[in-house]
Amino acid sequence: MAKKIVNLLILLPLGVILIVFCVANRQSVTLAFNPFRPEDQVLAVSAPFFVFLFIALITGMLIGAAATWFSQGKHRKRARTEAKEAIRWQSEADRHKNRAEEIAGQLPAR
């Protein structure tokens, strides 16, 4: 319930801000990829300004996520290694426990 309220308190204002942002920046602009002849329409894209801003935002988020993913790779590898080692130690402990129970079962009762 609290998560829904927090999401509502965060996502609703964010959605309103994005809608206002899109309406305020709906004029068409041209992005020219030819720096020597910007009037060349072959290497130019025309779209509303907010589209370019959203593309830049999404691209930045993806690059940041990729950088974070790659920089934390050593931690994920260590976690996998330690999980495998924990499973190995647990199976060895179970094996020793079973062996101890077998030995205890073979001892004469007092």
C-alpha positions as YAML, in Angstrom:
chain: A
units: angstrom
residues:
- id: 1
  name: MET
  ca: [0.00, 0.00, 0.00]
- id: 2
  name: ALA
  ca: [2.79, 2.43, 0.92]
- id: 3
  name: LYS
  ca: [4.61, 1.61, -2.30]
- id: 4
  name: LYS
  ca: [1.51, 2.50, -4.32]
- id: 5
  name: ILE
  ca: [1.17, 5.81, -2.50]
- id: 6
  name: VAL
  ca: [4.84, 6.67, -3.00]
- id: 7
  name: ASN
  ca: [4.62, 5.74, -6.68]
- id: 8
  name: LEU
  ca: [1.52, 7.88, -7.04]
- id: 9
  name: LEU
  ca: [3.19, 10.81, -5.30]
- id: 10
  name: ILE
  ca: [6.26, 10.52, -7.54]
- id: 11
  name: LEU
  ca: [4.89, 9.35, -10.89]
- id: 12
  name: LEU
  ca: [1.83, 11.59, -11.09]
- id: 13
  name: PRO
  ca: [3.76, 14.88, -10.73]
- id: 14
  name: LEU
  ca: [6.49, 13.53, -13.02]
- id: 15
  name: GLY
  ca: [3.89, 12.68, -15.65]
- id: 16
  name: VAL
  ca: [2.32, 16.12, -15.40]
- id: 17
  name: ILE
  ca: [5.74, 17.77, -15.71]
- id: 18
  name: LEU
  ca: [6.58, 15.67, -18.79]
- id: 19
  name: ILE
  ca: [3.26, 16.53, -20.45]
- id: 20
  name: VAL
  ca: [3.78, 20.26, -19.77]
- id: 21
  name: PHE
  ca: [7.36, 19.93, -21.04]
- id: 22
  name: CYS
  ca: [6.20, 18.28, -24.27]
- id: 23
  name: VAL
  ca: [3.53, 20.90, -24.88]
- id: 24
  name: ALA
  ca: [5.97, 23.75, -24.21]
- id: 25
  name: ASN
  ca: [8.63, 22.33, -26.58]
- id: 26
  name: ARG
  ca: [6.56, 21.12, -29.50]
- id: 27
  name: GLN
  ca: [8.02, 23.49, -32.11]
- id: 28
  name: SER
  ca: [9.84, 21.69, -34.88]
- id: 29
  name: VAL
  ca: [13.63, 21.91, -35.04]
- id: 30
  name: THR
  ca: [16.13, 20.46, -37.48]
- id: 31
  name: LEU
  ca: [19.11, 18.44, -36.35]
- id: 32
  name: ALA
  ca: [21.80, 18.63, -39.04]
- id: 33
  name: PHE
  ca: [24.47, 15.92, -39.11]
- id: 34
  name: ASN
  ca: [26.59, 17.63, -41.77]
- id: 35
  name: PRO
  ca: [28.66, 20.32, -40.03]
- id: 36
  name: PHE
  ca: [30.00, 21.73, -43.31]
- id: 37
  name: ARG
  ca: [26.64, 22.19, -45.04]
- id: 38
  name: PRO
  ca: [23.91, 22.39, -42.38]
- id: 39
  name: GLU
  ca: [21.31, 23.30, -45.01]
- id: 40
  name: ASP
  ca: [21.80, 19.88, -46.65]
- id: 41
  name: GLN
  ca: [18.52, 18.03, -46.04]
- id: 42
  name: VAL
  ca: [19.96, 14.56, -46.73]
- id: 43
  name: LEU
  ca: [21.76, 14.43, -43.38]
- id: 44
  name: ALA
  ca: [19.15, 16.33, -41.35]
- id: 45
  name: VAL
  ca: [16.21, 15.25, -39.21]
- id: 46
  name: SER
  ca: [13.25, 17.47, -38.34]
- id: 47
  name: ALA
  ca: [11.17, 16.70, -35.25]
- id: 48
  name: PRO
  ca: [9.67, 18.46, -32.27]
- id: 49
  name: PHE
  ca: [12.31, 19.65, -29.82]
- id: 50
  name: PHE
  ca: [11.13, 17.43, -26.96]
- id: 51
  name: VAL
  ca: [11.78, 14.33, -29.09]
- id: 52
  name: PHE
  ca: [15.47, 15.21, -29.33]
- id: 53
  name: LEU
  ca: [15.59, 15.93, -25.60]
- id: 54
  name: PHE
  ca: [13.97, 12.58, -24.77]
- id: 55
  name: ILE
  ca: [16.34, 10.76, -27.11]
- id: 56
  name: ALA
  ca: [19.31, 12.44, -25.38]
- id: 57
  name: LEU
  ca: [17.89, 11.55, -21.95]
- id: 58
  name: ILE
  ca: [17.28, 7.90, -22.87]
- id: 59
  name: THR
  ca: [20.71, 7.60, -24.50]
- id: 60
  name: GLY
  ca: [22.38, 9.03, -21.39]
- id: 61
  name: MET
  ca: [20.46, 6.64, -19.15]
- id: 62
  name: LEU
  ca: [21.45, 3.65, -21.29]
- id: 63
  name: ILE
  ca: [25.12, 4.67, -21.34]
- id: 64
  name: GLY
  ca: [25.07, 5.21, -17.58]
- id: 65
  name: ALA
  ca: [23.39, 1.86, -17.00]
- id: 66
  name: ALA
  ca: [25.95, 0.10, -19.21]
- id: 67
  name: ALA
  ca: [28.84, 1.81, -17.43]
- id: 68
  name: THR
  ca: [27.43, 0.80, -14.06]
- id: 69
  name: TRP
  ca: [26.81, -2.77, -15.24]
- id: 70
  name: PHE
  ca: [30.38, -3.18, -16.48]
- id: 71
  name: SER
  ca: [31.96, -1.50, -13.46]
- id: 72
  name: GLN
  ca: [30.09, -3.82, -11.08]
- id: 73
  name: GLY
  ca: [31.02, -6.99, -12.98]
- id: 74
  name: LYS
  ca: [33.75, -7.91, -10.51]
- id: 75
  name: HIS
  ca: [31.22, -7.83, -7.66]
- id: 76
  name: ARG
  ca: [28.77, -10.08, -9.54]
- id: 77
  name: LYS
  ca: [31.59, -12.50, -10.34]
- id: 78
  name: ARG
  ca: [32.65, -12.59, -6.70]
- id: 79
  name: ALA
  ca: [29.05, -13.21, -5.59]
- id: 80
  name: ARG
  ca: [28.74, -16.13, -8.04]
- id: 81
  name: THR
  ca: [32.04, -17.60, -6.87]
- id: 82
  name: GLU
  ca: [31.10, -17.29, -3.20]
- id: 83
  name: ALA
  ca: [27.64, -18.79, -3.84]
- id: 84
  name: LYS
  ca: [29.23, -21.82, -5.52]
- id: 85
  name: GLU
  ca: [31.70, -22.13, -2.66]
- id: 86
  name: ALA
  ca: [28.89, -21.93, -0.09]
- id: 87
  name: ILE
  ca: [27.02, -24.71, -1.89]
- id: 88
  name: ARG
  ca: [30.18, -26.82, -1.95]
- id: 89
  name: TRP
  ca: [30.80, -26.29, 1.78]
- id: 90
  name: GLN
  ca: [27.16, -27.02, 2.58]
- id: 91
  name: SER
  ca: [27.28, -30.31, 0.67]
- id: 92
  name: GLU
  ca: [30.53, -31.23, 2.40]
- id: 93
  name: ALA
  ca: [28.98, -30.45, 5.81]
- id: 94
  name: ASP
  ca: [25.98, -32.62, 4.94]
- id: 95
  name: ARG
  ca: [28.29, -35.42, 3.87]
- id: 96
  name: HIS
  ca: [30.21, -35.22, 7.17]
- id: 97
  name: LYS
  ca: [26.96, -35.11, 9.14]
- id: 98
  name: ASN
  ca: [25.68, -38.23, 7.37]
- id: 99
  name: ARG
  ca: [29.00, -39.99, 7.98]
- id: 100
  name: ALA
  ca: [28.89, -39.02, 11.69]
- id: 101
  name: GLU
  ca: [25.34, -40.38, 11.96]
- id: 102
  name: GLU
  ca: [26.45, -43.63, 10.34]
- id: 103
  name: ILE
  ca: [29.35, -43.95, 12.78]
- id: 104
  name: ALA
  ca: [27.06, -43.10, 15.72]
- id: 105
  name: GLY
  ca: [24.59, -45.77, 14.53]
- id: 106
  name: GLN
  ca: [27.33, -48.41, 14.50]
- id: 107
  name: LEU
  ca: [28.46, -47.70, 18.08]
- id: 108
  name: PRO
  ca: [27.03, -50.00, 20.77]
- id: 109
  name: ALA
  ca: [24.33, -48.42, 22.90]
- id: 110
  name: ARG
  ca: [25.27, -47.63, 26.52]
...
